[in-house]
PDB file of C-alpha atoms in Angstrom:
ATOM      1  CA  UNK X  23     -11.788   6.075 -19.867  1.00 46.00           C
ATOM      2  CA  UNK X  24     -14.553   3.353 -18.988  1.00 56.00           C
ATOM      3  CA  UNK X  25     -15.788   4.358 -15.060  1.00 79.00           C
ATOM      4  CA  UNK X  26     -16.557   1.003 -12.971  1.00 93.00           C
ATOM      5  CA  UNK X  27     -19.372   1.061  -9.805  1.00 96.00           C
ATOM      6  CA  UNK X  28     -18.319   1.785  -6.990  1.00 98.00           C
ATOM      7  CA  UNK X  29     -19.064  -2.352  -5.468  1.00 99.00           C
ATOM      8  CA  UNK X  30     -19.538  -3.263  -1.678  1.00 99.00           C
ATOM      9  CA  UNK X  31     -18.049  -6.105   0.741  1.00 99.00           C
ATOM     10  CA  UNK X  32     -19.282  -7.063   4.115  1.00 98.00           C
ATOM     11  CA  UNK X  33     -16.202  -7.503   5.834  1.00 96.00           C
ATOM     12  CA  UNK X  34     -15.547  -9.748   9.290  1.00 94.00           C
ATOM     13  CA  UNK X  35     -14.779  -6.146  10.948  1.00 86.00           C
ATOM     14  CA  UNK X  36     -18.752  -5.764  10.324  1.00 93.00           C
ATOM     15  CA  UNK X  37     -17.966  -2.934   7.931  1.00 97.00           C
ATOM     16  CA  UNK X  38     -19.115  -2.304   4.469  1.00 98.00           C
ATOM     17  CA  UNK X  39     -15.745  -1.717   2.370  1.00 99.00           C
ATOM     18  CA  UNK X  40     -16.044   0.540  -1.014  1.00 99.00           C
ATOM     19  CA  UNK X  41     -14.411  -1.111  -4.130  1.00 99.00           C
ATOM     20  CA  UNK X  42     -14.510  -0.961  -7.982  1.00 99.00           C
ATOM     21  CA  UNK X  43     -13.165  -4.228  -9.432  1.00 98.00           C
ATOM     22  CA  UNK X  44     -12.472  -4.720 -13.144  1.00 98.00           C
ATOM     23  CA  UNK X  45     -13.081  -7.927 -15.156  1.00 98.00           C
ATOM     24  CA  UNK X  46     -10.329  -9.173 -17.216  1.00 98.00           C
ATOM     25  CA  UNK X  47      -7.652 -11.607 -17.473  1.00 98.00           C
ATOM     26  CA  UNK X  48      -4.548 -12.711 -15.791  1.00 97.00           C
ATOM     27  CA  UNK X  49      -2.715 -11.665 -14.271  1.00 98.00           C
ATOM     28  CA  UNK X  50      -4.835  -9.169 -11.321  1.00 99.00           C
ATOM     29  CA  UNK X  51      -3.398  -5.871 -10.673  1.00 99.00           C
ATOM     30  CA  UNK X  52      -4.317  -5.229  -6.842  1.00 99.00           C
ATOM     31  CA  UNK X  53      -3.836  -2.018  -5.638  1.00 99.00           C
ATOM     32  CA  UNK X  54      -2.699  -1.426  -2.268  1.00 99.00           C
ATOM     33  CA  UNK X  55      -3.798   2.208  -1.117  1.00 99.00           C
ATOM     34  CA  UNK X  56      -1.477   4.266   1.737  1.00 98.00           C
ATOM     35  CA  UNK X  57      -2.269   6.007   5.252  1.00 96.00           C
ATOM     36  CA  UNK X  58      -5.429   8.278   5.474  1.00 93.00           C
ATOM     37  CA  UNK X  59      -5.043   7.261   1.305  1.00 96.00           C
ATOM     38  CA  UNK X  60      -8.171   6.414  -0.808  1.00 97.00           C
ATOM     39  CA  UNK X  61      -9.007   4.105  -4.204  1.00 98.00           C
ATOM     40  CA  UNK X  62      -9.290   7.607  -6.349  1.00 97.00           C
ATOM     41  CA  UNK X  63      -5.975   8.728  -6.079  1.00 97.00           C
ATOM     42  CA  UNK X  64      -4.368   8.946  -9.494  1.00 98.00           C
ATOM     43  CA  UNK X  65      -1.865   6.069  -8.675  1.00 98.00           C
ATOM     44  CA  UNK X  66      -4.507   3.874  -8.468  1.00 98.00           C
ATOM     45  CA  UNK X  67      -6.734   5.727 -11.194  1.00 98.00           C
ATOM     46  CA  UNK X  68      -3.398   5.299 -13.794  1.00 98.00           C
ATOM     47  CA  UNK X  69      -3.412   0.791 -12.176  1.00 99.00           C
ATOM     48  CA  UNK X  70      -6.981   1.029 -13.518  1.00 98.00           C
ATOM     49  CA  UNK X  71      -6.726   2.311 -16.700  1.00 98.00           C
ATOM     50  CA  UNK X  72      -3.682   0.522 -17.208  1.00 99.00           C
ATOM     51  CA  UNK X  73      -5.694  -2.285 -16.104  1.00 98.00           C
ATOM     52  CA  UNK X  74      -8.072  -1.345 -18.820  1.00 98.00           C
ATOM     53  CA  UNK X  75      -5.414  -0.426 -22.486  1.00 98.00           C
ATOM     54  CA  UNK X  76      -3.956  -4.629 -21.314  1.00 98.00           C
ATOM     55  CA  UNK X  77      -6.987  -6.384 -21.127  1.00 98.00           C
ATOM     56  CA  UNK X  78      -6.611  -7.422 -17.586  1.00 98.00           C
ATOM     57  CA  UNK X  79      -8.678  -7.448 -14.309  1.00 99.00           C
ATOM     58  CA  UNK X  80      -7.598  -5.151 -11.471  1.00 99.00           C
ATOM     59  CA  UNK X  81      -9.015  -5.086  -7.346  1.00 99.00           C
ATOM     60  CA  UNK X  82      -9.469  -1.227  -5.111  1.00 99.00           C
ATOM     61  CA  UNK X  83     -10.868  -0.309  -2.404  1.00 99.00           C
ATOM     62  CA  UNK X  84     -10.235   1.975   0.355  1.00 99.00           C
ATOM     63  CA  UNK X  85      -9.802   0.476   3.815  1.00 99.00           C
ATOM     64  CA  UNK X  86     -12.252   0.911   6.977  1.00 98.00           C
ATOM     65  CA  UNK X  87     -11.842   4.196   8.250  1.00 98.00           C
ATOM     66  CA  UNK X  88     -11.109   6.029   4.666  1.00 98.00           C
ATOM     67  CA  UNK X  89     -12.650   6.667   0.997  1.00 98.00           C
ATOM     68  CA  UNK X  90     -16.088   4.934   0.195  1.00 98.00           C
ATOM     69  CA  UNK X  91     -15.919   2.772   3.111  1.00 99.00           C
ATOM     70  CA  UNK X  92     -18.128   2.630   6.747  1.00 98.00           C
ATOM     71  CA  UNK X  93     -15.854   1.935  10.379  1.00 98.00           C
ATOM     72  CA  UNK X  94     -13.368   5.186  11.768  1.00 97.00           C
ATOM     73  CA  UNK X  95     -10.266   6.589  10.199  1.00 97.00           C
ATOM     74  CA  UNK X  96      -8.842   6.129  14.093  1.00 97.00           C
ATOM     75  CA  UNK X  97      -9.681   2.210  14.997  1.00 98.00           C
ATOM     76  CA  UNK X  98      -7.757   0.697  11.739  1.00 98.00           C
ATOM     77  CA  UNK X  99      -4.398  -0.305  12.588  1.00 99.00           C
ATOM     78  CA  UNK X 100      -1.878  -2.614  10.136  1.00 99.00           C
ATOM     79  CA  UNK X 101      -3.747  -5.773  11.602  1.00 99.00           C
ATOM     80  CA  UNK X 102      -7.198  -5.010  10.716  1.00 98.00           C
ATOM     81  CA  UNK X 103      -6.405  -3.568   6.931  1.00 99.00           C
ATOM     82  CA  UNK X 104      -4.637  -6.071   5.770  1.00 99.00           C
ATOM     83  CA  UNK X 105      -6.932  -8.470   7.785  1.00 98.00           C
ATOM     84  CA  UNK X 106      -9.560  -6.614   5.158  1.00 98.00           C
ATOM     85  CA  UNK X 107      -7.265  -6.547   2.368  1.00 99.00           C
ATOM     86  CA  UNK X 108      -6.990 -10.556   2.635  1.00 99.00           C
ATOM     87  CA  UNK X 109     -10.499 -10.705   2.610  1.00 98.00           C
ATOM     88  CA  UNK X 110     -11.095  -8.047  -1.089  1.00 99.00           C
ATOM     89  CA  UNK X 111      -8.298 -10.816  -1.966  1.00 99.00           C
ATOM     90  CA  UNK X 112     -10.411 -13.474  -1.306  1.00 98.00           C
ATOM     91  CA  UNK X 113     -13.720 -12.206  -2.582  1.00 98.00           C
ATOM     92  CA  UNK X 114     -12.819 -10.702  -6.047  1.00 98.00           C
ATOM     93  CA  UNK X 115     -10.335 -12.179  -7.705  1.00 98.00           C
ATOM     94  CA  UNK X 116      -8.601 -15.221  -9.180  1.00 96.00           C
ATOM     95  CA  UNK X 117      -5.635 -16.592 -10.113  1.00 97.00           C
ATOM     96  CA  UNK X 118      -2.295 -14.860 -10.411  1.00 98.00           C
ATOM     97  CA  UNK X 119      -1.529 -10.992  -9.020  1.00 99.00           C
ATOM     98  CA  UNK X 120       0.542  -8.358  -8.784  1.00 99.00           C
ATOM     99  CA  UNK X 121       0.137  -6.327  -6.096  1.00 99.00           C
ATOM    100  CA  UNK X 122       0.658  -3.017  -6.309  1.00 99.00           C
ATOM    101  CA  UNK X 123       1.160  -1.094  -3.105  1.00 99.00           C
ATOM    102  CA  UNK X 124       1.559   2.965  -2.196  1.00 99.00           C
ATOM    103  CA  UNK X 125       3.772   4.278   0.943  1.00 99.00           C
ATOM    104  CA  UNK X 126       1.600   1.734   3.992  1.00 99.00           C
ATOM    105  CA  UNK X 127      -0.178  -0.119   1.609  1.00 99.00           C
ATOM    106  CA  UNK X 128       3.737  -1.538   0.296  1.00 99.00           C
ATOM    107  CA  UNK X 129       3.678  -3.012   3.302  1.00 99.00           C
ATOM    108  CA  UNK X 130       1.166  -4.960   3.471  1.00 99.00           C
ATOM    109  CA  UNK X 131       2.077  -5.588  -0.922  1.00 99.00           C
ATOM    110  CA  UNK X 132       4.691  -7.405   2.036  1.00 99.00           C
ATOM    111  CA  UNK X 133       2.819  -8.862   4.188  1.00 99.00           C
ATOM    112  CA  UNK X 134       0.040 -10.047   1.996  1.00 99.00           C
ATOM    113  CA  UNK X 135       2.510 -11.236  -0.895  1.00 98.00           C
ATOM    114  CA  UNK X 136       4.449 -13.720   2.060  1.00 97.00           C
ATOM    115  CA  UNK X 137       1.303 -15.028   2.870  1.00 97.00           C
ATOM    116  CA  UNK X 138      -0.572 -16.202  -0.936  1.00 97.00           C
ATOM    117  CA  UNK X 139       3.983 -16.266  -2.250  1.00 93.00           C
ATOM    118  CA  UNK X 140       1.418 -18.681  -4.452  1.00 96.00           C
ATOM    119  CA  UNK X 141      -0.528 -16.261  -5.711  1.00 98.00           C
ATOM    120  CA  UNK X 142       1.599 -13.500  -5.480  1.00 99.00           C
ATOM    121  CA  UNK X 143       3.599 -13.439  -8.162  1.00 98.00           C
ATOM    122  CA  UNK X 144       5.442  -9.774  -8.238  1.00 98.00           C
ATOM    123  CA  UNK X 145       4.727  -6.445  -5.859  1.00 99.00           C
ATOM    124  CA  UNK X 146       5.746  -2.625  -7.587  1.00 99.00           C
ATOM    125  CA  UNK X 147       6.129  -1.440  -4.170  1.00 99.00           C
ATOM    126  CA  UNK X 148       6.161   2.644  -5.007  1.00 99.00           C
ATOM    127  CA  UNK X 149       7.940   4.633  -2.131  1.00 99.00           C
ATOM    128  CA  UNK X 150       7.604   2.223   0.687  1.00 99.00           C
ATOM    129  CA  UNK X 151       7.064   2.515   4.345  1.00 99.00           C
ATOM    130  CA  UNK X 152       6.919  -0.355   6.115  1.00 99.00           C
ATOM    131  CA  UNK X 153       7.653  -0.280  10.009  1.00 99.00           C
ATOM    132  CA  UNK X 154       6.742   3.276   9.634  1.00 99.00           C
ATOM    133  CA  UNK X 155       4.494   3.209  13.015  1.00 99.00           C
ATOM    134  CA  UNK X 156       7.771   2.592  15.341  1.00 98.00           C
ATOM    135  CA  UNK X 157      10.915   4.683  12.624  1.00 98.00           C
ATOM    136  CA  UNK X 158       8.902   7.399  11.387  1.00 98.00           C
ATOM    137  CA  UNK X 159       7.064   7.992  12.981  1.00 98.00           C
ATOM    138  CA  UNK X 160       6.881   7.031  16.811  1.00 99.00           C
ATOM    139  CA  UNK X 161      10.872   7.364  17.670  1.00 98.00           C
ATOM    140  CA  UNK X 162      10.625  10.632  16.335  1.00 98.00           C
ATOM    141  CA  UNK X 163       7.825  11.758  18.604  1.00 98.00           C
ATOM    142  CA  UNK X 164       7.989  14.374  21.604  1.00 98.00           C
ATOM    143  CA  UNK X 165       8.334  12.795  24.444  1.00 98.00           C
ATOM    144  CA  UNK X 166       4.912  14.605  25.368  1.00 98.00           C
ATOM    145  CA  UNK X 167       3.495  14.010  22.520  1.00 98.00           C
ATOM    146  CA  UNK X 168       4.086   9.471  23.193  1.00 98.00           C
ATOM    147  CA  UNK X 169       2.332  10.283  26.881  1.00 98.00           C
ATOM    148  CA  UNK X 170      -0.650  12.031  25.091  1.00 98.00           C
ATOM    149  CA  UNK X 171      -0.452   9.003  23.331  1.00 98.00           C
ATOM    150  CA  UNK X 172       0.227   6.240  25.765  1.00 98.00           C
ATOM    151  CA  UNK X 173      -2.288   7.806  27.822  1.00 98.00           C
ATOM    152  CA  UNK X 174      -4.633   9.403  25.503  1.00 98.00           C
ATOM    153  CA  UNK X 175      -5.265   6.350  23.370  1.00 98.00           C
ATOM    154  CA  UNK X 176      -4.216   8.702  20.570  1.00 98.00           C
ATOM    155  CA  UNK X 177      -2.913  12.442  19.754  1.00 97.00           C
ATOM    156  CA  UNK X 178      -3.762  13.989  15.830  1.00 96.00           C
ATOM    157  CA  UNK X 179      -0.587  14.577  13.784  1.00 93.00           C
ATOM    158  CA  UNK X 180      -1.036  17.453  12.109  1.00 89.00           C
ATOM    159  CA  UNK X 181      -0.225  16.872   8.137  1.00 84.00           C
ATOM    160  CA  UNK X 182      -0.501  19.006   4.978  1.00 81.00           C
ATOM    161  CA  UNK X 183      -2.645  17.220   2.779  1.00 77.00           C
ATOM    162  CA  UNK X 184      -5.295  16.831   5.567  1.00 80.00           C
ATOM    163  CA  UNK X 185      -5.977  20.744   6.981  1.00 80.00           C
ATOM    164  CA  UNK X 186      -7.326  18.326  10.134  1.00 83.00           C
ATOM    165  CA  UNK X 187      -4.233  16.425  10.405  1.00 87.00           C
ATOM    166  CA  UNK X 188      -4.887  12.889  10.984  1.00 91.00           C
ATOM    167  CA  UNK X 189      -5.178  10.837  14.822  1.00 96.00           C
ATOM    168  CA  UNK X 190      -2.599   8.895  15.518  1.00 98.00           C
ATOM    169  CA  UNK X 191      -3.484   5.160  18.077  1.00 99.00           C
ATOM    170  CA  UNK X 192      -1.760   3.631  20.381  1.00 99.00           C
ATOM    171  CA  UNK X 193      -3.471   0.723  18.949  1.00 99.00           C
ATOM    172  CA  UNK X 194      -1.618   1.561  15.624  1.00 99.00           C
ATOM    173  CA  UNK X 195       1.696   2.063  17.417  1.00 99.00           C
ATOM    174  CA  UNK X 196       1.553  -1.107  18.904  1.00 99.00           C
ATOM    175  CA  UNK X 197      -0.103  -3.518  16.651  1.00 99.00           C
ATOM    176  CA  UNK X 198       2.407  -2.023  13.718  1.00 99.00           C
ATOM    177  CA  UNK X 199       5.059  -4.097  16.203  1.00 98.00           C
ATOM    178  CA  UNK X 200       3.210  -6.454  15.762  1.00 98.00           C
ATOM    179  CA  UNK X 201       3.521  -6.850  11.126  1.00 98.00           C
ATOM    180  CA  UNK X 202       7.351  -5.234  11.748  1.00 98.00           C
ATOM    181  CA  UNK X 203       9.203  -6.681   8.570  1.00 97.00           C
ATOM    182  CA  UNK X 204      12.554  -5.089   8.393  1.00 96.00           C
ATOM    183  CA  UNK X 205      13.617  -5.989  11.002  1.00 90.00           C
ATOM    184  CA  UNK X 206      13.942  -9.947   9.327  1.00 91.00           C
ATOM    185  CA  UNK X 207      14.675 -11.525   6.377  1.00 95.00           C
ATOM    186  CA  UNK X 208      11.107 -11.298   4.166  1.00 97.00           C
ATOM    187  CA  UNK X 209      10.609 -14.926   2.487  1.00 95.00           C
ATOM    188  CA  UNK X 210       9.314 -13.841  -0.703  1.00 97.00           C
ATOM    189  CA  UNK X 211      11.139 -15.635  -3.920  1.00 94.00           C
ATOM    190  CA  UNK X 212       8.736 -13.540  -6.492  1.00 96.00           C
ATOM    191  CA  UNK X 213       9.808  -9.721  -8.624  1.00 98.00           C
ATOM    192  CA  UNK X 214       9.419  -7.352  -6.769  1.00 98.00           C
ATOM    193  CA  UNK X 215       9.948  -3.556  -8.200  1.00 99.00           C
ATOM    194  CA  UNK X 216      10.514  -0.111  -5.613  1.00 99.00           C
ATOM    195  CA  UNK X 217      10.202   2.906  -7.132  1.00 99.00           C
ATOM    196  CA  UNK X 218      11.518   6.159  -4.398  1.00 99.00           C
ATOM    197  CA  UNK X 219      11.666   9.598  -4.849  1.00 99.00           C
ATOM    198  CA  UNK X 220      14.555  11.290  -3.607  1.00 99.00           C
ATOM    199  CA  UNK X 221      12.961  14.088  -2.806  1.00 98.00           C
ATOM    200  CA  UNK X 222      10.539  12.128  -1.359  1.00 98.00           C
ATOM    201  CA  UNK X 223      10.625  14.114   2.639  1.00 96.00           C
ATOM    202  CA  UNK X 224       7.891  11.722   4.627  1.00 96.00           C
ATOM    203  CA  UNK X 225       9.471   8.402   4.049  1.00 98.00           C
ATOM    204  CA  UNK X 226      13.643   8.990   2.757  1.00 98.00           C
ATOM    205  CA  UNK X 227      14.294   6.848  -0.749  1.00 99.00           C
ATOM    206  CA  UNK X 228      17.785   5.276   1.850  1.00 98.00           C
ATOM    207  CA  UNK X 229      15.577   2.974   3.032  1.00 98.00           C
ATOM    208  CA  UNK X 230      15.238   1.538  -0.020  1.00 98.00           C
ATOM    209  CA  UNK X 231      17.902   0.154  -0.560  1.00 97.00           C
ATOM    210  CA  UNK X 232      17.940  -1.770   2.932  1.00 96.00           C
ATOM    211  CA  UNK X 233      14.679  -2.710   2.482  1.00 98.00           C
ATOM    212  CA  UNK X 234      15.685  -4.781  -1.401  1.00 97.00           C
ATOM    213  CA  UNK X 235      18.020  -6.516   1.078  1.00 96.00           C
ATOM    214  CA  UNK X 236      15.930  -7.937   3.264  1.00 96.00           C
ATOM    215  CA  UNK X 237      14.438 -10.222  -0.038  1.00 96.00           C
ATOM    216  CA  UNK X 238      14.904 -13.640  -0.335  1.00 90.00           C
ATOM    217  CA  UNK X 239      14.693 -13.336  -3.897  1.00 90.00           C
ATOM    218  CA  UNK X 240      17.194 -12.191  -5.978  1.00 92.00           C
ATOM    219  CA  UNK X 241      14.181 -10.468  -8.911  1.00 96.00           C
ATOM    220  CA  UNK X 242      14.952  -7.342  -7.270  1.00 98.00           C
ATOM    221  CA  UNK X 243      14.717  -4.339  -8.919  1.00 98.00           C
ATOM    222  CA  UNK X 244      15.168  -0.187  -7.233  1.00 98.00           C
ATOM    223  CA  UNK X 245      14.158   3.234  -9.636  1.00 98.00           C
ATOM    224  CA  UNK X 246      14.616   5.929  -7.953  1.00 98.00           C
ATOM    225  CA  UNK X 247      13.580   8.610  -9.295  1.00 98.00           C
ATOM    226  CA  UNK X 248      15.413  12.173  -9.079  1.00 98.00           C
ATOM    227  CA  UNK X 249      12.504  15.029  -9.000  1.00 97.00           C
ATOM    228  CA  UNK X 250      10.068  12.839  -7.372  1.00 98.00           C
ATOM    229  CA  UNK X 251       7.932  13.536  -3.960  1.00 98.00           C
ATOM    230  CA  UNK X 252       6.707  10.622  -1.924  1.00 97.00           C
ATOM    231  CA  UNK X 253       3.825  11.116  -4.109  1.00 96.00           C
ATOM    232  CA  UNK X 254       4.524  10.466  -7.191  1.00 98.00           C
ATOM    233  CA  UNK X 255       1.962  11.623  -8.718  1.00 97.00           C
ATOM    234  CA  UNK X 256       3.338  13.883 -11.321  1.00 97.00           C
ATOM    235  CA  UNK X 257       3.008  12.402 -15.072  1.00 97.00           C
ATOM    236  CA  UNK X 258       6.428  11.801 -15.892  1.00 98.00           C
ATOM    237  CA  UNK X 259       6.519   9.743 -12.198  1.00 98.00           C
ATOM    238  CA  UNK X 260       2.996   8.651 -13.528  1.00 98.00           C
ATOM    239  CA  UNK X 261       4.245   7.136 -17.211  1.00 98.00           C
ATOM    240  CA  UNK X 262       7.235   5.394 -15.182  1.00 98.00           C
ATOM    241  CA  UNK X 263       4.272   3.224 -13.292  1.00 99.00           C
ATOM    242  CA  UNK X 264       3.077   2.562 -16.713  1.00 99.00           C
ATOM    243  CA  UNK X 265       6.601   1.523 -17.900  1.00 98.00           C
ATOM    244  CA  UNK X 266       6.770  -1.001 -14.873  1.00 99.00           C
ATOM    245  CA  UNK X 267       3.985  -2.397 -14.834  1.00 99.00           C
ATOM    246  CA  UNK X 268       4.173  -3.048 -18.646  1.00 98.00           C
ATOM    247  CA  UNK X 269       7.259  -4.324 -18.215  1.00 98.00           C
ATOM    248  CA  UNK X 270       6.123  -7.072 -14.651  1.00 98.00           C
ATOM    249  CA  UNK X 271       2.647  -8.386 -17.083  1.00 98.00           C
ATOM    250  CA  UNK X 272       4.993  -8.862 -19.927  1.00 97.00           C
ATOM    251  CA  UNK X 273       8.310 -11.701 -17.686  1.00 96.00           C
ATOM    252  CA  UNK X 274       4.729 -13.013 -16.021  1.00 94.00           C
ATOM    253  CA  UNK X 275       3.199 -13.941 -18.740  1.00 86.00           C
TER     254      UNK X 275
END
């Protein structure tokens, strides 16, 4: 496996954002990380390796406050990370794109596709979590947690993926409402392939058929993985991802 050096982009937010760019032919595969995740994860690495094996260009990066990028995680919002993602795409890609988004990254991928519909030829959405700040966070919080967020500005949420937990801020919740997409039709006509594990304890798989119906495109496929959890990082899950990427690239080319 050929290793790519980390580069940095000076973003409009004032933070240097780490990214890895692989040169190759179009379409460019762009990875969009999940909440509190980074570009070093297994799925992101698998996508980049697929690009290498097939001579395709690829781009993966860390949002501000995560991984190799500067900034504080608690300063992040959907709008801020969306803006950074657009900056990365504008600065580091040309031509057709396939956006591959995991969890929160799928939400960003959909928003990016609607804003860049001529360039984004396909979406591969893994355990997609659009509107999670409202549906999977705010409405599930106790009155006490809600009060703490509103009065203090944040609440430290326990996480099985982080011993310390991570902050859920008032800004994140309120900004998420401004980017909601599940309450309206998604104006995107390209290829969409959704992957979701039936054992996902973080984002219920039952949300994906509903998301599927929101797309204006008729070219939407949903693959449910019976044994899959939220991460979908087991060897068989990564092989499914590679298969979907292979099919998607062939369809575009």
